[in-house]
CSV table of N, CA, C and O in Angstrom, one decimal:
chain,number,residue,atom,x,y,z
P,1,MET,N,11.2,22.6,-11.2
P,1,MET,CA,11.2,23.4,-10.0
P,1,MET,C,11.1,22.4,-8.8
P,1,MET,O,10.4,21.4,-8.8
P,2,VAL,N,11.9,22.7,-7.8
P,2,VAL,CA,12.0,21.8,-6.6
P,2,VAL,C,10.6,21.6,-5.9
P,2,VAL,O,10.3,20.5,-5.4
P,3,THR,N,9.8,22.6,-6.0
P,3,THR,CA,8.5,22.5,-5.3
P,3,THR,C,7.6,21.3,-5.9
P,3,THR,O,6.6,20.9,-5.3
P,4,GLU,N,8.0,20.8,-7.1
P,4,GLU,CA,7.3,19.6,-7.6
P,4,GLU,C,7.4,18.4,-6.7
P,4,GLU,O,6.7,17.5,-6.8
P,5,LEU,N,8.4,18.5,-5.8
P,5,LEU,CA,8.6,17.4,-4.8
P,5,LEU,C,7.7,17.5,-3.6
P,5,LEU,O,7.9,16.7,-2.6
P,6,ASP,N,6.9,18.5,-3.5
P,6,ASP,CA,6.0,18.7,-2.3
P,6,ASP,C,5.3,17.5,-1.9
P,6,ASP,O,5.2,17.2,-0.7
P,7,PRO,N,4.8,16.6,-2.8
P,7,PRO,CA,4.1,15.4,-2.3
P,7,PRO,C,4.9,14.5,-1.5
P,7,PRO,O,4.4,13.6,-0.8
P,8,LEU,N,6.2,14.6,-1.6
P,8,LEU,CA,7.1,13.7,-0.8
P,8,LEU,C,7.3,14.1,0.7
P,8,LEU,O,7.6,13.3,1.5
P,9,VAL,N,7.0,15.4,1.0
P,9,VAL,CA,7.2,15.9,2.3
P,9,VAL,C,6.3,15.1,3.3
P,9,VAL,O,5.1,15.0,3.1
P,10,GLY,N,7.0,14.6,4.3
P,10,GLY,CA,6.3,13.9,5.4
P,10,GLY,C,7.2,12.8,5.9
P,10,GLY,O,8.3,12.6,5.6
P,11,HIS,N,6.6,12.0,6.8
P,11,HIS,CA,7.2,10.8,7.4
P,11,HIS,C,6.7,9.6,6.8
P,11,HIS,O,5.4,9.4,6.7
P,12,TRP,N,7.6,8.7,6.4
P,12,TRP,CA,7.1,7.5,5.6
P,12,TRP,C,7.8,6.2,6.2
P,12,TRP,O,8.9,6.3,6.6
P,13,ARG,N,7.0,5.1,6.2
P,13,ARG,CA,7.6,3.8,6.5
P,13,ARG,C,8.1,3.3,5.1
P,13,ARG,O,7.4,3.4,4.1
P,14,SER,N,9.3,2.7,5.1
P,14,SER,CA,9.8,2.2,3.8
P,14,SER,C,10.1,0.7,4.0
P,14,SER,O,10.5,0.2,5.0
P,15,ARG,N,9.9,0.0,2.8
P,15,ARG,CA,10.3,-1.4,2.8
P,15,ARG,C,10.5,-1.7,1.3
P,15,ARG,O,9.9,-1.2,0.4
P,16,GLY,N,11.3,-2.7,1.1
P,16,GLY,CA,11.6,-3.2,-0.3
P,16,GLY,C,12.7,-4.2,-0.3
P,16,GLY,O,13.1,-4.7,0.8
P,17,ARG,N,13.3,-4.4,-1.5
P,17,ARG,CA,14.3,-5.4,-1.6
P,17,ARG,C,15.3,-4.8,-2.7
P,17,ARG,O,14.9,-4.3,-3.7
P,18,THR,N,16.6,-5.0,-2.4
P,18,THR,CA,17.6,-4.6,-3.4
P,18,THR,C,17.7,-5.7,-4.5
P,18,THR,O,17.2,-6.8,-4.3
P,19,VAL,N,18.3,-5.3,-5.6
P,19,VAL,CA,18.5,-6.3,-6.7
P,19,VAL,C,19.4,-7.5,-6.2
P,19,VAL,O,19.3,-8.6,-6.8
P,20,ASP,N,20.2,-7.2,-5.1
P,20,ASP,CA,21.0,-8.3,-4.6
P,20,ASP,C,20.2,-9.2,-3.6
P,20,ASP,O,20.8,-10.1,-3.0
P,21,GLY,N,18.9,-8.9,-3.4
P,21,GLY,CA,18.1,-9.7,-2.5
P,21,GLY,C,18.1,-9.3,-1.1
P,21,GLY,O,17.5,-10.0,-0.2
P,22,LEU,N,18.7,-8.1,-0.7
P,22,LEU,CA,18.7,-7.6,0.7
P,22,LEU,C,17.3,-7.0,1.0
P,22,LEU,O,16.9,-6.1,0.2
P,23,ASP,N,16.7,-7.4,2.1
P,23,ASP,CA,15.5,-6.7,2.5
P,23,ASP,C,15.8,-5.4,3.1
P,23,ASP,O,16.8,-5.2,3.8
P,24,VAL,N,15.0,-4.4,2.8
P,24,VAL,CA,15.2,-3.0,3.3
P,24,VAL,C,13.9,-2.6,4.0
P,24,VAL,O,12.8,-2.8,3.5
P,25,ALA,N,14.0,-2.1,5.3
P,25,ALA,CA,12.9,-1.6,6.0
P,25,ALA,C,13.3,-0.5,6.9
P,25,ALA,O,14.4,-0.5,7.5
P,26,GLY,N,12.5,0.5,7.1
P,26,GLY,CA,12.8,1.6,8.0
P,26,GLY,C,11.9,2.8,7.8
P,26,GLY,O,10.7,2.6,7.5
P,27,THR,N,12.5,4.0,8.0
P,27,THR,CA,11.7,5.2,7.8
P,27,THR,C,12.5,6.2,6.9
P,27,THR,O,13.7,6.2,6.9
P,28,ASP,N,11.7,7.0,6.3
P,28,ASP,CA,12.2,8.1,5.5
P,28,ASP,C,11.4,9.4,5.9
P,28,ASP,O,10.2,9.3,6.0
P,29,VAL,N,12.1,10.5,6.1
P,29,VAL,CA,11.5,11.7,6.4
P,29,VAL,C,12.0,12.7,5.3
P,29,VAL,O,13.2,12.9,5.1
P,30,TYR,N,11.0,13.4,4.7
P,30,TYR,CA,11.3,14.5,3.7
P,30,TYR,C,10.8,15.8,4.3
P,30,TYR,O,9.7,15.9,4.8
P,31,GLU,N,11.7,16.8,4.3
P,31,GLU,CA,11.3,18.1,4.8
P,31,GLU,C,12.0,19.2,4.0
P,31,GLU,O,13.1,19.0,3.5
P,32,TRP,N,11.4,20.3,3.9
P,32,TRP,CA,12.0,21.5,3.2
P,32,TRP,C,13.1,22.1,4.1
P,32,TRP,O,12.9,22.4,5.2
P,33,PHE,N,14.2,22.4,3.4
P,33,PHE,CA,15.2,23.2,4.1
P,33,PHE,C,14.7,24.7,4.0
P,33,PHE,O,13.9,25.0,3.1
P,34,PRO,N,15.0,25.5,5.0
P,34,PRO,CA,14.4,26.9,5.0
P,34,PRO,C,14.6,27.6,3.6
P,34,PRO,O,15.7,27.5,3.1
P,35,GLY,N,13.6,28.1,3.1
P,35,GLY,CA,13.6,28.8,1.8
P,35,GLY,C,13.1,27.9,0.7
P,35,GLY,O,13.0,28.4,-0.4
P,36,LYS,N,12.9,26.7,0.9
P,36,LYS,CA,12.4,25.7,-0.1
P,36,LYS,C,13.3,25.6,-1.3
P,36,LYS,O,12.8,25.2,-2.4
P,37,GLY,N,14.6,25.8,-1.1
P,37,GLY,CA,15.5,25.6,-2.3
P,37,GLY,C,16.0,24.2,-2.3
P,37,GLY,O,16.5,23.7,-3.4
P,38,PHE,N,15.9,23.5,-1.2
P,38,PHE,CA,16.4,22.1,-1.1
P,38,PHE,C,15.4,21.2,-0.3
P,38,PHE,O,14.8,21.7,0.6
P,39,LEU,N,15.2,20.0,-0.8
P,39,LEU,CA,14.4,19.1,0.0
P,39,LEU,C,15.4,18.2,0.8
P,39,LEU,O,16.4,17.7,0.2
P,40,VAL,N,15.3,18.1,2.1
P,40,VAL,CA,16.1,17.3,3.0
P,40,VAL,C,15.5,15.9,3.2
P,40,VAL,O,14.3,15.9,3.5
P,41,HIS,N,16.3,14.9,3.0
P,41,HIS,CA,15.7,13.5,3.1
P,41,HIS,C,16.6,12.8,4.2
P,41,HIS,O,17.8,12.6,4.0
P,42,HIS,N,15.9,12.4,5.2
P,42,HIS,CA,16.6,11.6,6.3
P,42,HIS,C,16.2,10.1,6.1
P,42,HIS,O,15.0,9.8,6.0
P,43,VAL,N,17.1,9.3,6.0
P,43,VAL,CA,16.9,7.8,5.8
P,43,VAL,C,17.4,7.1,7.1
P,43,VAL,O,18.5,7.3,7.5
P,44,ASP,N,16.6,6.2,7.6
P,44,ASP,CA,17.0,5.3,8.7
P,44,ASP,C,16.4,4.0,8.5
P,44,ASP,O,15.2,3.7,8.7
P,45,VAL,N,17.2,3.1,7.8
P,45,VAL,CA,16.7,1.8,7.4
P,45,VAL,C,17.6,0.7,7.9
P,45,VAL,O,18.8,0.9,8.2
P,46,THR,N,17.1,-0.5,7.8
P,46,THR,CA,18.0,-1.7,7.9
P,46,THR,C,18.0,-2.4,6.6
P,46,THR,O,17.0,-2.6,5.9
P,47,MET,N,19.3,-2.6,6.1
P,47,MET,CA,19.5,-3.3,4.9
P,47,MET,C,20.1,-4.7,5.2
P,47,MET,O,21.3,-4.7,5.6
P,48,GLY,N,19.4,-5.7,5.1
P,48,GLY,CA,19.9,-7.0,5.6
P,48,GLY,C,20.0,-6.9,7.1
P,48,GLY,O,19.0,-6.6,7.8
P,49,ASP,N,21.2,-7.1,7.6
P,49,ASP,CA,21.4,-7.0,9.1
P,49,ASP,C,22.0,-5.6,9.5
P,49,ASP,O,22.4,-5.5,10.6
P,50,GLU,N,22.2,-4.8,8.5
P,50,GLU,CA,23.0,-3.5,8.8
P,50,GLU,C,22.1,-2.3,8.8
P,50,GLU,O,21.2,-2.1,8.0
P,51,ARG,N,22.3,-1.5,9.9
P,51,ARG,CA,21.5,-0.2,10.0
P,51,ARG,C,22.2,0.8,9.1
P,51,ARG,O,23.4,1.0,9.1
P,52,VAL,N,21.4,1.5,8.3
P,52,VAL,CA,22.0,2.5,7.4
P,52,VAL,C,21.2,3.8,7.6
P,52,VAL,O,20.0,3.9,7.6
P,53,GLN,N,22.0,4.9,7.9
P,53,GLN,CA,21.4,6.2,8.1
P,53,GLN,C,22.0,7.1,7.1
P,53,GLN,O,23.2,7.1,6.9
P,54,VAL,N,21.2,7.9,6.4
P,54,VAL,CA,21.6,8.8,5.3
P,54,VAL,C,21.0,10.1,5.4
P,54,VAL,O,19.8,10.2,5.8
P,55,LEU,N,21.7,11.2,5.1
P,55,LEU,CA,21.1,12.5,5.0
P,55,LEU,C,21.3,12.9,3.5
P,55,LEU,O,22.5,12.9,3.0
P,56,GLU,N,20.3,13.3,2.8
P,56,GLU,CA,20.4,13.7,1.4
P,56,GLU,C,19.8,15.1,1.3
P,56,GLU,O,18.8,15.5,2.0
P,57,MET,N,20.4,15.8,0.4
P,57,MET,CA,20.0,17.1,0.0
P,57,MET,C,19.6,17.1,-1.5
P,57,MET,O,20.5,16.7,-2.3
P,58,ILE,N,18.4,17.4,-1.8
P,58,ILE,CA,17.9,17.3,-3.2
P,58,ILE,C,17.6,18.7,-3.6
P,58,ILE,O,16.7,19.4,-3.0
P,59,GLY,N,18.2,19.2,-4.7
P,59,GLY,CA,17.9,20.5,-5.2
P,59,GLY,C,19.0,21.0,-6.1
P,59,GLY,O,20.1,20.5,-6.1
P,60,GLY,N,18.6,22.0,-6.9
P,60,GLY,CA,19.5,22.5,-7.9
P,60,GLY,C,19.3,21.7,-9.2
P,60,GLY,O,19.3,20.5,-9.2
P,61,ALA,N,19.2,22.4,-10.3
P,61,ALA,CA,18.9,21.7,-11.6
P,61,ALA,C,20.1,20.9,-12.0
P,61,ALA,O,21.2,21.3,-12.0
P,62,ALA,N,19.8,19.6,-12.4
P,62,ALA,CA,20.8,18.7,-13.0
P,62,ALA,C,20.9,19.0,-14.5
P,62,ALA,O,19.8,19.4,-15.1
P,63,PRO,N,22.0,18.9,-15.1
P,63,PRO,CA,22.2,19.2,-16.6
P,63,PRO,C,21.2,18.5,-17.5
P,63,PRO,O,20.7,19.1,-18.5
P,64,ASP,N,20.9,17.3,-17.2
P,64,ASP,CA,20.0,16.5,-18.1
P,64,ASP,C,18.6,16.5,-17.6
P,64,ASP,O,17.8,15.6,-18.0
P,65,GLY,N,18.2,17.3,-16.7
P,65,GLY,CA,16.9,17.4,-16.1
P,65,GLY,C,16.9,16.8,-14.7
P,65,GLY,O,17.8,16.1,-14.3
P,66,GLY,N,15.8,17.0,-14.0
P,66,GLY,CA,15.7,16.6,-12.6
P,66,GLY,C,16.5,17.5,-11.7
P,66,GLY,O,16.8,18.6,-12.0
P,67,TRP,N,16.9,16.9,-10.5
P,67,TRP,CA,17.6,17.7,-9.5
P,67,TRP,C,18.9,17.0,-9.0
P,67,TRP,O,18.9,15.8,-9.0
P,68,ARG,N,19.9,17.8,-8.7
P,68,ARG,CA,21.1,17.2,-8.1
P,68,ARG,C,20.7,16.7,-6.7
P,68,ARG,O,19.9,17.2,-6.0
P,69,MET,N,21.4,15.6,-6.4
P,69,MET,CA,21.2,15.0,-5.1
P,69,MET,C,22.5,14.6,-4.5
P,69,MET,O,23.4,14.0,-5.1
P,70,ARG,N,22.7,15.0,-3.2
P,70,ARG,CA,24.0,14.7,-2.5
P,70,ARG,C,23.6,13.9,-1.3
P,70,ARG,O,22.7,14.3,-0.5
P,71,ALA,N,24.3,12.8,-1.1
P,71,ALA,CA,24.0,11.9,0.1
P,71,ALA,C,25.2,11.7,0.9
P,71,ALA,O,26.3,11.5,0.4
P,72,PHE,N,25.0,11.7,2.2
P,72,PHE,CA,26.0,11.5,3.2
P,72,PHE,C,25.5,10.4,4.2
P,72,PHE,O,24.4,10.5,4.7
P,73,ASP,N,26.3,9.3,4.4
P,73,ASP,CA,25.8,8.2,5.2
P,73,ASP,C,26.6,8.1,6.5
P,73,ASP,O,27.6,8.7,6.7
P,74,ASN,N,26.1,7.2,7.4
P,74,ASN,CA,26.6,7.0,8.7
P,74,ASN,C,28.0,6.3,8.8
P,74,ASN,O,28.5,6.2,9.8
P,75,GLN,N,28.5,5.9,7.6
P,75,GLN,CA,29.8,5.3,7.6
P,75,GLN,C,30.8,6.2,6.9
P,75,GLN,O,31.9,5.7,6.5
P,76,GLY,N,30.5,7.4,6.7
P,76,GLY,CA,31.4,8.4,6.1
P,76,GLY,C,31.3,8.4,4.6
P,76,GLY,O,32.1,9.1,4.0
P,77,GLY,N,30.4,7.7,4.0
P,77,GLY,CA,30.3,7.7,2.6
P,77,GLY,C,29.6,9.0,2.0
P,77,GLY,O,28.8,9.7,2.7
P,78,TYR,N,29.9,9.3,0.8
P,78,TYR,CA,29.3,10.5,0.1
P,78,TYR,C,29.0,10.1,-1.3
P,78,TYR,O,29.8,9.4,-2.0
P,79,ALA,N,27.9,10.5,-1.8
P,79,ALA,CA,27.5,10.2,-3.2
P,79,ALA,C,26.8,11.4,-3.8
P,79,ALA,O,26.1,12.1,-3.2
P,80,GLU,N,27.0,11.6,-5.1
P,80,GLU,CA,26.3,12.6,-5.9
P,80,GLU,C,25.5,11.8,-6.9
P,80,GLU,O,26.0,10.9,-7.6
P,81,MET,N,24.2,12.1,-7.0
P,81,MET,CA,23.3,11.5,-7.9
P,81,MET,C,22.3,12.5,-8.5
P,81,MET,O,22.4,13.7,-8.3
P,82,VAL,N,21.4,12.0,-9.4
P,82,VAL,CA,20.4,12.8,-10.0
P,82,VAL,C,19.1,12.2,-9.6
P,82,VAL,O,18.9,11.0,-9.6
P,83,ALA,N,18.2,13.1,-9.1
P,83,ALA,CA,16.8,12.7,-8.8
P,83,ALA,C,15.8,13.2,-9.8
P,83,ALA,O,16.0,14.3,-10.3
P,84,SER,N,14.8,12.5,-10.1
P,84,SER,CA,13.8,13.0,-11.0
P,84,SER,C,12.4,12.4,-10.5
P,84,SER,O,12.4,11.3,-9.9
P,85,ALA,N,11.4,13.1,-10.9
P,85,ALA,CA,10.0,12.6,-10.5
P,85,ALA,C,9.7,11.4,-11.4
P,85,ALA,O,9.9,11.5,-12.6
P,86,ALA,N,9.2,10.3,-10.8
P,86,ALA,CA,8.8,9.1,-11.5
P,86,ALA,C,7.4,9.4,-12.0
P,86,ALA,O,6.6,10.1,-11.4
P,87,PRO,N,7.0,8.7,-13.1
P,87,PRO,CA,5.7,8.9,-13.6
P,87,PRO,C,4.5,8.6,-12.7
P,87,PRO,O,3.5,9.2,-12.7
P,88,ASP,N,4.7,7.7,-11.7
P,88,ASP,CA,3.7,7.3,-10.7
P,88,ASP,C,3.7,8.2,-9.5
P,88,ASP,O,3.0,7.9,-8.5
P,89,GLY,N,4.5,9.3,-9.5
P,89,GLY,CA,4.5,10.2,-8.4
P,89,GLY,C,5.6,9.9,-7.4
P,89,GLY,O,5.8,10.6,-6.4
P,90,GLY,N,6.4,8.9,-7.6
P,90,GLY,CA,7.5,8.6,-6.8
P,90,GLY,C,8.8,9.4,-7.2
P,90,GLY,O,8.7,10.4,-7.8
P,91,LEU,N,9.9,8.8,-6.8
P,91,LEU,CA,11.2,9.5,-7.1
P,91,LEU,C,12.2,8.5,-7.6
P,91,LEU,O,12.3,7.4,-7.1
P,92,THR,N,12.8,8.8,-8.7
P,92,THR,CA,13.9,7.9,-9.3
P,92,THR,C,15.2,8.7,-9.0
P,92,THR,O,15.3,9.9,-9.3
P,93,PHE,N,16.2,7.9,-8.5
P,93,PHE,CA,17.5,8.6,-8.3
P,93,PHE,C,18.6,7.6,-8.6
P,93,PHE,O,18.4,6.4,-8.6
P,94,GLY,N,19.7,8.1,-9.0
P,94,GLY,CA,20.9,7.2,-9.3
P,94,GLY,C,22.1,8.0,-9.8
P,94,GLY,O,22.1,9.2,-9.9
P,95,ASP,N,23.1,7.2,-10.0
P,95,ASP,CA,24.4,7.6,-10.5
P,95,ASP,C,24.9,6.6,-11.5
P,95,ASP,O,24.1,5.7,-11.9
P,96,ALA,N,26.1,6.6,-11.9
P,96,ALA,CA,26.7,5.6,-12.8
P,96,ALA,C,26.6,4.2,-12.3
P,96,ALA,O,26.6,3.3,-13.1
P,97,GLN,N,26.7,4.0,-11.0
P,97,GLN,CA,26.7,2.7,-10.4
P,97,GLN,C,25.4,2.1,-9.9
P,97,GLN,O,25.3,0.9,-9.7
P,98,SER,N,24.4,3.0,-9.7
P,98,SER,CA,23.2,2.5,-9.0
P,98,SER,C,22.0,3.3,-9.5
P,98,SER,O,22.1,4.4,-9.9
P,99,ARG,N,20.8,2.7,-9.3
P,99,ARG,CA,19.6,3.4,-9.6
P,99,ARG,C,18.5,2.8,-8.7
P,99,ARG,O,18.5,1.6,-8.5
P,100,ALA,N,17.6,3.7,-8.3
P,100,ALA,CA,16.4,3.2,-7.5
P,100,ALA,C,15.2,4.0,-7.8
P,100,ALA,O,15.3,5.2,-8.2
P,101,THR,N,14.1,3.4,-7.8
P,101,THR,CA,12.8,4.1,-7.9
P,101,THR,C,12.0,3.9,-6.6
P,101,THR,O,11.8,2.7,-6.2
P,102,VAL,N,11.6,5.0,-6.0
P,102,VAL,CA,10.9,4.9,-4.7
P,102,VAL,C,9.4,5.3,-5.0
P,102,VAL,O,9.2,6.3,-5.7
P,103,THR,N,8.5,4.5,-4.6
P,103,THR,CA,7.1,4.9,-4.8
P,103,THR,C,6.4,5.1,-3.4
P,103,THR,O,6.9,4.5,-2.4
P,104,PHE,N,5.4,5.8,-3.3
P,104,PHE,CA,4.7,6.1,-2.1
P,104,PHE,C,3.3,5.7,-2.1
P,104,PHE,O,2.6,5.9,-3.1
P,105,ALA,N,2.8,5.1,-1.0
P,105,ALA,CA,1.5,4.6,-0.9
P,105,ALA,C,0.9,5.2,0.4
P,105,ALA,O,1.5,5.2,1.4
P,106,GLY,N,-0.3,5.7,0.3
P,106,GLY,CA,-0.9,6.4,1.5
P,106,GLY,C,-1.0,5.6,2.7
P,106,GLY,O,-0.6,6.1,3.8
P,107,PRO,N,-1.3,4.3,2.7
P,107,PRO,CA,-1.4,3.5,3.9
P,107,PRO,C,0.0,3.4,4.7
P,107,PRO,O,0.0,3.1,5.9
P,108,ASP,N,1.1,3.6,4.0
P,108,ASP,CA,2.4,3.5,4.7
P,108,ASP,C,2.8,4.8,5.3
P,108,ASP,O,3.9,4.9,5.9
P,109,ALA,N,2.1,5.9,5.1
P,109,ALA,CA,2.4,7.2,5.7
P,109,ALA,C,2.3,7.1,7.2
P,109,ALA,O,1.5,6.4,7.7
P,110,MET,N,3.2,7.7,7.9
P,110,MET,CA,3.2,7.7,9.3
P,110,MET,C,2.5,8.8,9.9
P,110,MET,O,2.4,9.9,9.4
């Protein structure tokens, strides 16, 4: 059920590093789309020297579990992935080419 993602709702500062060594820092905002059928994720980060803005819609059951995830970025890119709840309360998402696990810590909440 998508409401399992309730703990993600809010404004977050994000930071990390890609496997290629690029530093990532910025903000993530998670909010419910009206009706709570989809979780909307707004991403505004810098990856290396590049600003990346993404709008993601998370919802709808994926065939192998988790939720379907569709992402649209500021360069016209589109991706379909699968999101699932990580054991530590974060979010794991990916497709055939990439995978990421996002974790949340209280002190980083905005």
